mmCIF file of C-alpha atoms in Angstrom:
data_model
loop_
_atom_site.group_PDB
_atom_site.id
_atom_site.type_symbol
_atom_site.label_atom_id
_atom_site.label_comp_id
_atom_site.label_asym_id
_atom_site.label_seq_id
_atom_site.Cartn_x
_atom_site.Cartn_y
_atom_site.Cartn_z
ATOM 1 C CA MET A 1 -8.137 31.348 30.000
ATOM 2 C CA LYS A 2 -5.139 33.394 31.085
ATOM 3 C CA GLY A 3 -1.419 32.826 31.265
ATOM 4 C CA ASN A 4 1.766 34.802 31.770
ATOM 5 C CA ILE A 5 5.373 34.795 30.601
ATOM 6 C CA THR A 6 8.406 35.196 32.885
ATOM 7 C CA ARG A 7 12.007 35.585 31.789
ATOM 8 C CA ARG A 8 14.263 32.740 33.037
ATOM 9 C CA GLY A 9 17.508 33.680 31.273
ATOM 10 C CA ASN A 10 18.847 35.548 28.270
ATOM 11 C CA ASN A 11 16.930 33.355 25.808
ATOM 12 C CA SER A 12 14.701 31.389 28.146
ATOM 13 C CA TRP A 13 11.099 32.056 29.130
ATOM 14 C CA ARG A 14 8.635 30.323 31.423
ATOM 15 C CA ILE A 15 4.986 30.176 30.376
ATOM 16 C CA LYS A 16 2.482 29.713 33.189
ATOM 17 C CA PHE A 17 -1.104 28.688 32.389
ATOM 18 C CA ASP A 18 -4.001 26.628 33.730
ATOM 19 C CA ILE A 19 -5.711 23.513 32.388
ATOM 20 C CA GLU A 20 -8.642 21.354 33.500
ATOM 21 C CA PRO A 21 -7.672 17.762 32.583
ATOM 22 C CA ASN A 22 -10.667 15.419 32.294
ATOM 23 C CA GLY A 23 -12.811 17.605 34.542
ATOM 24 C CA GLN A 24 -10.453 17.129 37.498
ATOM 25 C CA GLY A 25 -10.381 20.780 38.416
ATOM 26 C CA ARG A 26 -8.048 23.557 37.413
ATOM 27 C CA GLN A 27 -4.340 22.753 37.477
ATOM 28 C CA THR A 28 -1.342 24.997 36.819
ATOM 29 C CA ARG A 29 1.241 24.046 34.212
ATOM 30 C CA TYR A 30 4.645 25.499 33.352
ATOM 31 C CA VAL A 31 6.454 25.265 30.014
ATOM 32 C CA THR A 32 9.937 26.585 29.308
ATOM 33 C CA ILE A 33 10.553 28.116 25.875
ATOM 34 C CA ARG A 34 13.930 29.085 24.408
ATOM 35 C CA GLY A 35 14.177 31.978 21.949
ATOM 36 C CA THR A 36 13.222 35.636 21.738
ATOM 37 C CA LYS A 37 10.397 37.206 23.730
ATOM 38 C CA LYS A 38 8.308 37.464 20.578
ATOM 39 C CA GLU A 39 8.769 33.745 19.882
ATOM 40 C CA ALA A 40 7.797 32.986 23.480
ATOM 41 C CA GLN A 41 4.666 35.129 23.138
ATOM 42 C CA VAL A 42 3.650 33.311 19.946
ATOM 43 C CA GLU A 43 4.171 29.929 21.592
ATOM 44 C CA ALA A 44 2.291 31.052 24.698
ATOM 45 C CA ALA A 45 -0.666 32.121 22.575
ATOM 46 C CA LYS A 46 -0.753 28.691 20.918
ATOM 47 C CA ILE A 47 -0.526 26.862 24.238
ATOM 48 C CA ILE A 48 -3.205 28.951 25.924
ATOM 49 C CA ALA A 49 -5.530 28.623 22.933
ATOM 50 C CA ALA A 50 -5.073 24.829 22.927
ATOM 51 C CA ALA A 51 -5.596 24.662 26.689
ATOM 52 C CA SER A 52 -8.809 26.692 26.460
ATOM 53 C CA LYS A 53 -10.212 24.211 23.907
ATOM 54 C CA GLY A 54 -9.019 21.164 25.824
ATOM 55 C CA ASP A 55 -6.491 20.312 23.108
ATOM 56 C CA TYR A 56 -3.345 20.927 25.106
ATOM 57 C CA VAL A 57 -0.876 18.043 24.991
ATOM 58 C CA GLU A 58 1.151 17.454 28.131
ATOM 59 C CA GLY A 59 4.909 17.655 27.750
ATOM 60 C CA SER A 60 6.678 14.378 27.088
ATOM 61 C CA LYS A 61 10.288 13.298 26.667
ATOM 62 C CA GLU A 62 9.338 10.443 24.311
ATOM 63 C CA THR A 63 11.635 10.484 21.293
ATOM 64 C CA VAL A 64 10.784 9.790 17.685
ATOM 65 C CA ALA A 65 12.595 6.456 17.985
ATOM 66 C CA GLN A 66 10.592 5.472 21.061
ATOM 67 C CA PHE A 67 7.288 6.438 19.481
ATOM 68 C CA VAL A 68 8.122 4.537 16.287
ATOM 69 C CA GLU A 69 8.589 1.364 18.325
ATOM 70 C CA ARG A 70 5.377 2.009 20.257
ATOM 71 C CA TRP A 71 3.385 2.665 17.075
ATOM 72 C CA LEU A 72 4.743 -0.421 15.335
ATOM 73 C CA ARG A 73 3.906 -2.547 18.389
ATOM 74 C CA ASP A 74 0.538 -1.066 19.351
ATOM 75 C CA TRP A 75 -0.997 -0.255 15.968
ATOM 76 C CA ALA A 76 0.881 -1.475 12.898
ATOM 77 C CA LYS A 77 1.402 -5.016 14.176
ATOM 78 C CA GLY A 78 -2.302 -5.682 14.545
ATOM 79 C CA ASN A 79 -3.702 -3.551 11.730
ATOM 80 C CA THR A 80 -1.528 -4.292 8.708
ATOM 81 C CA SER A 81 -0.502 -7.388 6.799
ATOM 82 C CA ASN A 82 2.849 -9.001 7.532
ATOM 83 C CA LYS A 83 4.319 -7.591 4.335
ATOM 84 C CA THR A 84 3.042 -4.079 4.985
ATOM 85 C CA TYR A 85 4.270 -4.185 8.579
ATOM 86 C CA ALA A 86 7.740 -5.269 7.431
ATOM 87 C CA ARG A 87 7.791 -2.410 4.917
ATOM 88 C CA TYR A 88 6.678 0.164 7.504
ATOM 89 C CA GLU A 89 9.283 -1.116 9.939
ATOM 90 C CA GLU A 90 12.024 -0.876 7.325
ATOM 91 C CA LEU A 91 11.096 2.631 6.174
ATOM 92 C CA LEU A 92 10.792 4.044 9.687
ATOM 93 C CA ARG A 93 13.898 2.478 11.193
ATOM 94 C CA LEU A 94 16.228 2.968 8.248
ATOM 95 C CA HIS A 95 15.145 6.404 7.097
ATOM 96 C CA VAL A 96 13.401 8.162 9.981
ATOM 97 C CA VAL A 97 14.862 6.822 13.228
ATOM 98 C CA ALA A 98 18.358 6.874 11.738
ATOM 99 C CA HIS A 99 18.117 10.648 11.170
ATOM 100 C CA GLU A 100 15.467 11.961 13.585
ATOM 101 C CA GLY A 101 15.335 9.254 16.234
ATOM 102 C CA GLU A 102 16.800 11.320 19.089
ATOM 103 C CA ARG A 103 14.457 14.265 18.581
ATOM 104 C CA ARG A 104 11.480 14.471 20.912
ATOM 105 C CA ILE A 105 8.320 13.505 19.041
ATOM 106 C CA GLN A 106 6.578 16.673 20.278
ATOM 107 C CA ARG A 107 9.326 18.804 18.773
ATOM 108 C CA LEU A 108 9.152 17.239 15.324
ATOM 109 C CA ARG A 109 8.164 20.044 12.978
ATOM 110 C CA ALA A 110 7.206 20.278 9.307
ATOM 111 C CA THR A 111 10.571 21.866 8.551
ATOM 112 C CA ASP A 112 12.320 18.863 10.080
ATOM 113 C CA LEU A 113 10.406 16.492 7.830
ATOM 114 C CA GLN A 114 11.011 18.641 4.758
ATOM 115 C CA ALA A 115 14.727 18.660 5.518
ATOM 116 C CA LEU A 116 14.669 14.895 6.087
ATOM 117 C CA TYR A 117 13.078 14.176 2.707
ATOM 118 C CA ALA A 118 15.572 16.430 0.940
ATOM 119 C CA LYS A 119 18.453 14.773 2.767
ATOM 120 C CA LEU A 120 17.266 11.276 1.870
ATOM 121 C CA GLN A 121 17.268 12.160 -1.811
ATOM 122 C CA ARG A 122 20.322 14.414 -1.858
ATOM 123 C CA GLU A 123 22.760 12.585 0.427
ATOM 124 C CA THR A 124 21.604 8.975 0.489
ATOM 125 C CA GLY A 125 20.440 8.820 -3.121
ATOM 126 C CA LEU A 126 17.113 7.304 -2.131
ATOM 127 C CA ALA A 127 14.658 7.007 -5.014
ATOM 128 C CA ALA A 128 11.913 9.631 -5.097
ATOM 129 C CA ARG A 129 9.224 6.951 -4.894
ATOM 130 C CA THR A 130 10.799 5.489 -1.752
ATOM 131 C CA VAL A 131 10.934 8.953 -0.164
ATOM 132 C CA LEU A 132 7.232 9.293 -0.975
ATOM 133 C CA HIS A 133 6.597 6.001 0.826
ATOM 134 C CA VAL A 134 8.531 7.350 3.831
ATOM 135 C CA HIS A 135 6.315 10.430 3.855
ATOM 136 C CA ARG A 136 3.142 8.356 3.692
ATOM 137 C CA VAL A 137 4.054 6.098 6.602
ATOM 138 C CA VAL A 138 5.218 9.083 8.690
ATOM 139 C CA HIS A 139 1.925 10.825 7.907
ATOM 140 C CA ARG A 140 -0.035 7.792 9.096
ATOM 141 C CA MET A 141 2.078 7.393 12.228
ATOM 142 C CA LEU A 142 1.793 11.062 13.226
ATOM 143 C CA ARG A 143 -1.936 10.979 12.603
ATOM 144 C CA HIS A 144 -2.173 8.376 15.343
ATOM 145 C CA ALA A 145 0.217 10.384 17.517
ATOM 146 C CA ALA A 146 -2.235 13.289 17.314
ATOM 147 C CA GLN A 147 -5.216 11.031 18.000
ATOM 148 C CA TRP A 148 -3.462 9.553 21.038
ATOM 149 C CA GLY A 149 -2.657 12.991 22.442
ATOM 150 C CA VAL A 150 1.095 12.599 21.995
ATOM 151 C CA VAL A 151 1.453 15.588 19.660
ATOM 152 C CA HIS A 152 -0.791 18.590 19.140
ATOM 153 C CA GLN A 153 -0.690 18.409 15.334
ATOM 154 C CA ASN A 154 0.345 16.004 12.587
ATOM 155 C CA ALA A 155 3.371 17.826 11.195
ATOM 156 C CA ALA A 156 3.304 15.721 8.021
ATOM 157 C CA THR A 157 0.062 17.419 6.934
ATOM 158 C CA LEU A 158 2.037 20.659 6.556
ATOM 159 C CA VAL A 159 4.611 19.099 4.236
ATOM 160 C CA ASP A 160 4.148 18.658 0.495
ATOM 161 C CA ALA A 161 4.405 15.021 -0.523
ATOM 162 C CA PRO A 162 7.656 14.381 -2.423
ATOM 163 C CA SER A 163 7.030 14.468 -6.158
ATOM 164 C CA VAL A 164 7.624 11.308 -8.170
ATOM 165 C CA PRO A 165 8.186 11.362 -11.942
ATOM 166 C CA SER A 166 5.372 9.546 -13.715
ATOM 167 C CA THR A 167 6.315 6.263 -15.363
ATOM 168 C CA GLU A 168 4.605 4.434 -18.169
ATOM 169 C CA ILE A 169 3.002 1.123 -17.241
ATOM 170 C CA ASP A 170 4.027 -1.946 -19.216
ATOM 171 C CA ILE A 171 1.329 -3.056 -21.641
ATOM 172 C CA LEU A 172 1.827 -5.806 -24.206
ATOM 173 C CA THR A 173 0.524 -5.557 -27.745
ATOM 174 C CA PRO A 174 -1.533 -8.476 -29.132
ATOM 175 C CA ALA A 175 1.537 -9.611 -31.054
ATOM 176 C CA GLN A 176 3.650 -9.532 -27.910
ATOM 177 C CA VAL A 177 0.991 -11.486 -25.993
ATOM 178 C CA GLN A 178 1.068 -14.209 -28.629
ATOM 179 C CA ALA A 179 4.873 -14.231 -28.593
ATOM 180 C CA VAL A 180 4.911 -14.691 -24.799
ATOM 181 C CA LEU A 181 2.350 -17.509 -24.834
ATOM 182 C CA GLN A 182 3.961 -19.313 -27.762
ATOM 183 C CA THR A 183 7.375 -19.088 -26.117
ATOM 184 C CA LEU A 184 6.117 -20.528 -22.846
ATOM 185 C CA ARG A 185 4.099 -23.254 -24.568
ATOM 186 C CA ALA A 186 7.036 -24.388 -26.682
ATOM 187 C CA SER A 187 9.658 -24.515 -23.904
ATOM 188 C CA ASP A 188 9.733 -27.522 -21.578
ATOM 189 C CA SER A 189 11.573 -25.493 -18.904
ATOM 190 C CA ALA A 190 8.975 -22.708 -19.006
ATOM 191 C CA ARG A 191 5.891 -24.852 -19.681
ATOM 192 C CA ARG A 192 4.556 -24.592 -16.129
ATOM 193 C CA LEU A 193 4.524 -20.798 -16.503
ATOM 194 C CA TYR A 194 2.184 -21.023 -19.478
ATOM 195 C CA THR A 195 -1.070 -21.607 -17.579
ATOM 196 C CA VAL A 196 -0.124 -18.950 -15.009
ATOM 197 C CA ALA A 197 0.301 -16.454 -17.851
ATOM 198 C CA ALA A 198 -2.930 -17.519 -19.552
ATOM 199 C CA VAL A 199 -4.972 -17.077 -16.364
ATOM 200 C CA ALA A 200 -3.257 -13.775 -15.508
ATOM 201 C CA LEU A 201 -4.089 -12.406 -18.961
ATOM 202 C CA GLY A 202 -7.650 -13.706 -18.825
ATOM 203 C CA THR A 203 -8.485 -12.446 -15.320
ATOM 204 C CA GLY A 204 -6.088 -9.617 -14.399
ATOM 205 C CA MET A 205 -5.368 -11.357 -11.084
ATOM 206 C CA ARG A 206 -2.338 -10.335 -9.060
ATOM 207 C CA ARG A 207 0.621 -12.660 -8.526
ATOM 208 C CA GLY A 208 -0.279 -13.416 -4.912
ATOM 209 C CA GLU A 209 -3.917 -14.048 -5.840
ATOM 210 C CA LEU A 210 -2.929 -16.534 -8.534
ATOM 211 C CA LEU A 211 -0.642 -18.438 -6.183
ATOM 212 C CA ALA A 212 -3.319 -18.584 -3.454
ATOM 213 C CA LEU A 213 -6.024 -19.832 -5.829
ATOM 214 C CA ARG A 214 -7.495 -23.229 -4.870
ATOM 215 C CA TRP A 215 -9.466 -25.590 -7.066
ATOM 216 C CA GLN A 216 -12.451 -25.048 -4.776
ATOM 217 C CA ASP A 217 -12.336 -21.375 -5.856
ATOM 218 C CA VAL A 218 -12.661 -22.365 -9.528
ATOM 219 C CA ASP A 219 -15.989 -23.187 -11.191
ATOM 220 C CA LEU A 220 -15.146 -24.221 -14.725
ATOM 221 C CA ASP A 221 -18.755 -25.058 -15.608
ATOM 222 C CA ALA A 222 -19.820 -21.536 -14.679
ATOM 223 C CA ALA A 223 -16.585 -20.077 -16.174
ATOM 224 C CA MET A 224 -15.741 -18.205 -13.008
ATOM 225 C CA VAL A 225 -13.077 -17.965 -10.300
ATOM 226 C CA ARG A 226 -13.554 -16.578 -6.822
ATOM 227 C CA VAL A 227 -10.704 -14.537 -5.297
ATOM 228 C CA GLU A 228 -10.760 -15.142 -1.549
ATOM 229 C CA ARG A 229 -7.171 -14.603 -0.473
ATOM 230 C CA SER A 230 -3.597 -13.871 -1.533
ATOM 231 C CA LEU A 231 -0.204 -15.443 -0.879
ATOM 232 C CA GLU A 232 2.356 -13.117 0.657
ATOM 233 C CA GLN A 233 6.096 -13.596 1.073
ATOM 234 C CA THR A 234 7.406 -12.264 4.401
ATOM 235 C CA LYS A 235 10.577 -12.567 6.433
ATOM 236 C CA ALA A 236 8.876 -15.310 8.425
ATOM 237 C CA GLY A 237 7.899 -17.258 5.305
ATOM 238 C CA LEU A 238 4.851 -17.631 3.068
ATOM 239 C CA VAL A 239 1.538 -16.420 4.516
ATOM 240 C CA PHE A 240 -2.008 -16.558 3.145
ATOM 241 C CA LYS A 241 -3.945 -13.375 3.836
ATOM 242 C CA ALA A 242 -7.349 -11.881 3.148
ATOM 243 C CA PRO A 243 -7.696 -9.175 0.472
ATOM 244 C CA LYS A 244 -6.836 -5.630 1.570
ATOM 245 C CA THR A 245 -10.311 -4.279 0.846
ATOM 246 C CA ARG A 246 -13.805 -5.721 0.559
ATOM 247 C CA HIS A 247 -13.589 -5.315 -3.203
ATOM 248 C CA GLY A 248 -10.482 -7.510 -3.257
ATOM 249 C CA ARG A 249 -12.714 -10.491 -2.496
ATOM 250 C CA ARG A 250 -14.489 -10.892 -5.828
ATOM 251 C CA SER A 251 -15.749 -13.187 -8.572
ATOM 252 C CA ILE A 252 -14.154 -12.985 -12.018
ATOM 253 C CA THR A 253 -15.697 -14.406 -15.175
ATOM 254 C CA LEU A 254 -13.386 -16.457 -17.397
ATOM 255 C CA PRO A 255 -12.953 -16.299 -21.177
ATOM 256 C CA PRO A 256 -13.610 -19.690 -22.884
ATOM 257 C CA SER A 257 -9.922 -20.043 -23.792
ATOM 258 C CA THR A 258 -8.926 -19.611 -20.126
ATOM 259 C CA VAL A 259 -11.502 -22.225 -19.085
ATOM 260 C CA SER A 260 -9.998 -24.615 -21.626
ATOM 261 C CA GLU A 261 -6.468 -23.998 -20.330
ATOM 262 C CA LEU A 262 -7.570 -24.611 -16.744
ATOM 263 C CA ARG A 263 -9.295 -27.868 -17.696
ATOM 264 C CA THR A 264 -6.088 -29.039 -19.357
ATOM 265 C CA HIS A 265 -4.101 -27.933 -16.312
ATOM 266 C CA TRP A 266 -6.507 -29.823 -14.003
ATOM 267 C CA ARG A 267 -6.103 -33.053 -15.940
ATOM 268 C CA ALA A 268 -2.318 -32.710 -16.013
ATOM 269 C CA SER A 269 -2.251 -32.019 -12.260
ATOM 270 C CA GLN A 270 -4.350 -35.114 -11.529
ATOM 271 C CA GLU A 271 -2.190 -37.314 -13.731
ATOM 272 C CA ARG A 272 0.952 -36.046 -12.019
ATOM 273 C CA ARG A 273 -0.477 -36.675 -8.541
ATOM 274 C CA LEU A 274 -1.503 -40.212 -9.493
ATOM 275 C CA ALA A 275 1.940 -40.869 -10.935
ATOM 276 C CA LEU A 276 3.495 -39.720 -7.662
ATOM 277 C CA GLY A 277 1.110 -41.857 -5.639
ATOM 278 C CA GLN A 278 -0.589 -38.838 -4.066
ATOM 279 C CA GLY A 279 -4.130 -39.682 -5.120
ATOM 280 C CA LYS A 280 -6.791 -37.269 -6.275
ATOM 281 C CA ALA A 281 -6.224 -33.645 -5.314
ATOM 282 C CA PRO A 282 -8.408 -32.360 -2.438
ATOM 283 C CA GLU A 283 -10.719 -29.408 -3.068
ATOM 284 C CA ASP A 284 -8.399 -27.022 -1.247
ATOM 285 C CA ALA A 285 -5.402 -28.005 -3.387
ATOM 286 C CA LEU A 286 -3.598 -25.044 -4.935
ATOM 287 C CA VAL A 287 -4.078 -24.487 -8.650
ATOM 288 C CA PHE A 288 -0.491 -23.298 -9.077
ATOM 289 C CA GLY A 289 1.280 -25.026 -6.189
ATOM 290 C CA GLU A 290 4.553 -26.915 -6.232
ATOM 291 C CA TRP A 291 4.739 -30.563 -7.304
ATOM 292 C CA ASP A 292 4.093 -31.697 -3.726
ATOM 293 C CA GLY A 293 1.142 -29.346 -3.317
ATOM 294 C CA SER A 294 2.957 -26.767 -1.180
ATOM 295 C CA PRO A 295 2.641 -23.031 -1.953
ATOM 296 C CA ARG A 296 4.815 -21.634 -4.691
ATOM 297 C CA SER A 297 7.047 -18.735 -3.648
ATOM 298 C CA PRO A 298 5.931 -15.398 -5.209
ATOM 299 C CA ASN A 299 9.521 -14.212 -5.443
ATOM 300 C CA ALA A 300 10.639 -17.479 -7.020
ATOM 301 C CA LEU A 301 7.841 -17.225 -9.586
ATOM 302 C CA THR A 302 8.934 -13.707 -10.543
ATOM 303 C CA LYS A 303 12.555 -14.853 -10.953
ATOM 304 C CA GLU A 304 11.458 -17.860 -12.988
ATOM 305 C CA TRP A 305 9.375 -15.600 -15.212
ATOM 306 C CA ALA A 306 12.207 -13.095 -15.699
ATOM 307 C CA ALA A 307 14.611 -15.876 -16.641
ATOM 308 C CA ALA A 308 12.161 -17.294 -19.205
ATOM 309 C CA MET A 309 11.613 -13.872 -20.769
ATOM 310 C CA ALA A 310 15.363 -13.202 -20.867
ATOM 311 C CA ARG A 311 16.004 -16.485 -22.666
ATOM 312 C CA ALA A 312 13.315 -15.623 -25.192
ATOM 313 C CA LYS A 313 14.573 -12.029 -25.471
ATOM 314 C CA ILE A 314 11.091 -10.686 -24.694
ATOM 315 C CA THR A 315 10.489 -7.616 -22.534
ATOM 316 C CA ALA A 316 7.506 -8.506 -20.355
ATOM 317 C CA THR A 317 7.171 -8.510 -16.578
ATOM 318 C CA LEU A 318 4.735 -10.797 -14.807
ATOM 319 C CA HIS A 319 2.755 -7.757 -13.608
ATOM 320 C CA SER A 320 2.506 -6.448 -17.181
ATOM 321 C CA LEU A 321 -0.021 -9.241 -17.811
ATOM 322 C CA ARG A 322 -2.412 -7.581 -15.331
ATOM 323 C CA HIS A 323 -1.843 -4.194 -16.976
ATOM 324 C CA THR A 324 -2.469 -5.743 -20.389
ATOM 325 C CA HIS A 325 -5.740 -7.254 -19.156
ATOM 326 C CA ALA A 326 -6.897 -3.868 -17.849
ATOM 327 C CA SER A 327 -5.871 -1.959 -20.971
ATOM 328 C CA THR A 328 -7.683 -4.454 -23.214
ATOM 329 C CA LEU A 329 -10.921 -3.939 -21.276
ATOM 330 C CA ILE A 330 -10.516 -0.166 -21.409
ATOM 331 C CA ALA A 331 -9.917 -0.235 -25.170
ATOM 332 C CA SER A 332 -13.127 -2.259 -25.582
ATOM 333 C CA GLY A 333 -15.117 0.553 -23.947
ATOM 334 C CA LEU A 334 -16.004 -1.296 -20.735
ATOM 335 C CA ASP A 335 -16.994 1.110 -17.945
ATOM 336 C CA VAL A 336 -14.472 1.993 -15.233
ATOM 337 C CA LEU A 337 -16.601 0.656 -12.355
ATOM 338 C CA THR A 338 -16.768 -2.825 -13.863
ATOM 339 C CA ILE A 339 -13.050 -2.796 -14.601
ATOM 340 C CA SER A 340 -12.294 -1.620 -11.067
ATOM 341 C CA ARG A 341 -14.367 -4.425 -9.543
ATOM 342 C CA ARG A 342 -12.733 -7.016 -11.796
ATOM 343 C CA LEU A 343 -9.237 -5.864 -10.823
ATOM 344 C CA GLY A 344 -10.122 -5.787 -7.128
ATOM 345 C CA HIS A 345 -9.323 -2.099 -6.675
ATOM 346 C CA GLY A 346 -10.591 -0.395 -3.538
ATOM 347 C CA SER A 347 -12.419 2.183 -5.666
ATOM 348 C CA PRO A 348 -12.716 3.313 -9.306
ATOM 349 C CA ALA A 349 -10.532 6.277 -8.347
ATOM 350 C CA ILE A 350 -7.569 3.909 -8.036
ATOM 351 C CA THR A 351 -8.292 2.484 -11.479
ATOM 352 C CA LEU A 352 -8.422 5.978 -12.944
ATOM 353 C CA THR A 353 -5.185 6.948 -11.213
ATOM 354 C CA VAL A 354 -3.338 3.996 -12.763
ATOM 355 C CA TYR A 355 -5.085 3.730 -16.123
ATOM 356 C CA GLY A 356 -6.852 7.072 -16.589
ATOM 357 C CA HIS A 357 -4.650 8.054 -19.522
ATOM 358 C CA LEU A 358 -5.889 5.015 -21.460
ATOM 359 C CA PHE A 359 -9.554 6.030 -21.400
ATOM 360 C CA LYS A 360 -10.589 7.794 -24.591
ATOM 361 C CA THR A 361 -12.302 11.173 -24.409
ATOM 362 C CA ASP A 362 -15.971 10.847 -25.306
ATOM 363 C CA ASP A 363 -16.784 13.659 -27.762
ATOM 364 C CA ARG A 364 -20.540 13.095 -27.491
ATOM 365 C CA ALA A 365 -20.854 15.395 -24.453
ATOM 366 C CA ALA A 366 -21.677 18.562 -26.445
ATOM 367 C CA ALA A 367 -24.268 16.751 -28.573
ATOM 368 C CA ILE A 368 -25.902 15.215 -25.504
ATOM 369 C CA MET A 369 -26.201 18.607 -23.832
ATOM 370 C CA GLU A 370 -27.560 20.222 -27.010
ATOM 371 C CA ALA A 371 -30.220 17.511 -27.244
ATOM 372 C CA ALA A 372 -31.125 18.061 -23.587
ATOM 373 C CA PHE A 373 -31.473 21.821 -24.088
ATOM 374 C CA ALA A 374 -33.617 21.286 -27.157
ATOM 375 C CA GLY A 375 -35.882 18.946 -25.236
ATOM 376 C CA ALA A 376 -36.228 21.449 -22.406
ATOM 377 C CA GLU A 377 -37.837 23.925 -24.771
#
């Protein structure tokens, strides 16, 4: 496929080339390039090569801001949870549209993104982890832009992901676990947090999963709970949602002590309902709902937990109970696949990314190989 370059001004060049869109016959296209002749020749070579392979993207005046709104409406709204959508919307509008919104989406280059990430950290003081989240959502958005034929290439693939300093995860020692449980058990104001903590430690369930748990999901005779959904706090209110991955929907075996705590909690819940004239709880009643049976706010639970720990002068986040559960299983020598399934991770790779440093190196490898070589002889 051929094309030619014609000077239009001192630093302006017109590239003429042919395309065959969707088998509709050959059509002539013109693109104006600003810069030196050499730059125009390089751009012309790229355009002609793309056109010859059928990858040429027609010129568009759509801006980054306009595409962000289109992507949020046409893809993110129907393919992400309410919480994830709200986060994507916030990251894109506050940190991308605010700085690059007027630029045409087709003219967004890797250097522009690199400069944006540096600016977000240097001038706005945005945390490195937040900048990394910006990069990830931009990468996903531009991937769709390329798939939809809006841009020729996902510029984010040419940018190094912002580095984030590693942080230690919070894991409680056995003594700290006992201190937390004893504190919650002894305090009337924090007593309703006790069973939540006991189940979180015994199962490794996430906050939203605990708050979405129904009695119909609990089989105390079989010592098992079934995770079917999660409770999410959004701008529109509390929303029950399905797990993010197929492994998020799972069955978790219960330690005997956790079964005992849940039986006690069941009896107390029934007695309270009868005292309030509500009758026996239906099967779909929440295990950790409010007094009237309504869902308990995830954010309110976290604040309630933090206040209880502050009063007791104990450093322990609600999420540290999940980490403690995982670390205890790892220390026992349980295999990573089983741990991953129990935690509801999408794959063992995620488990290794979060907890890999806790797995002990197995020094038997050399001996195993030596035995194998000996047997081969």
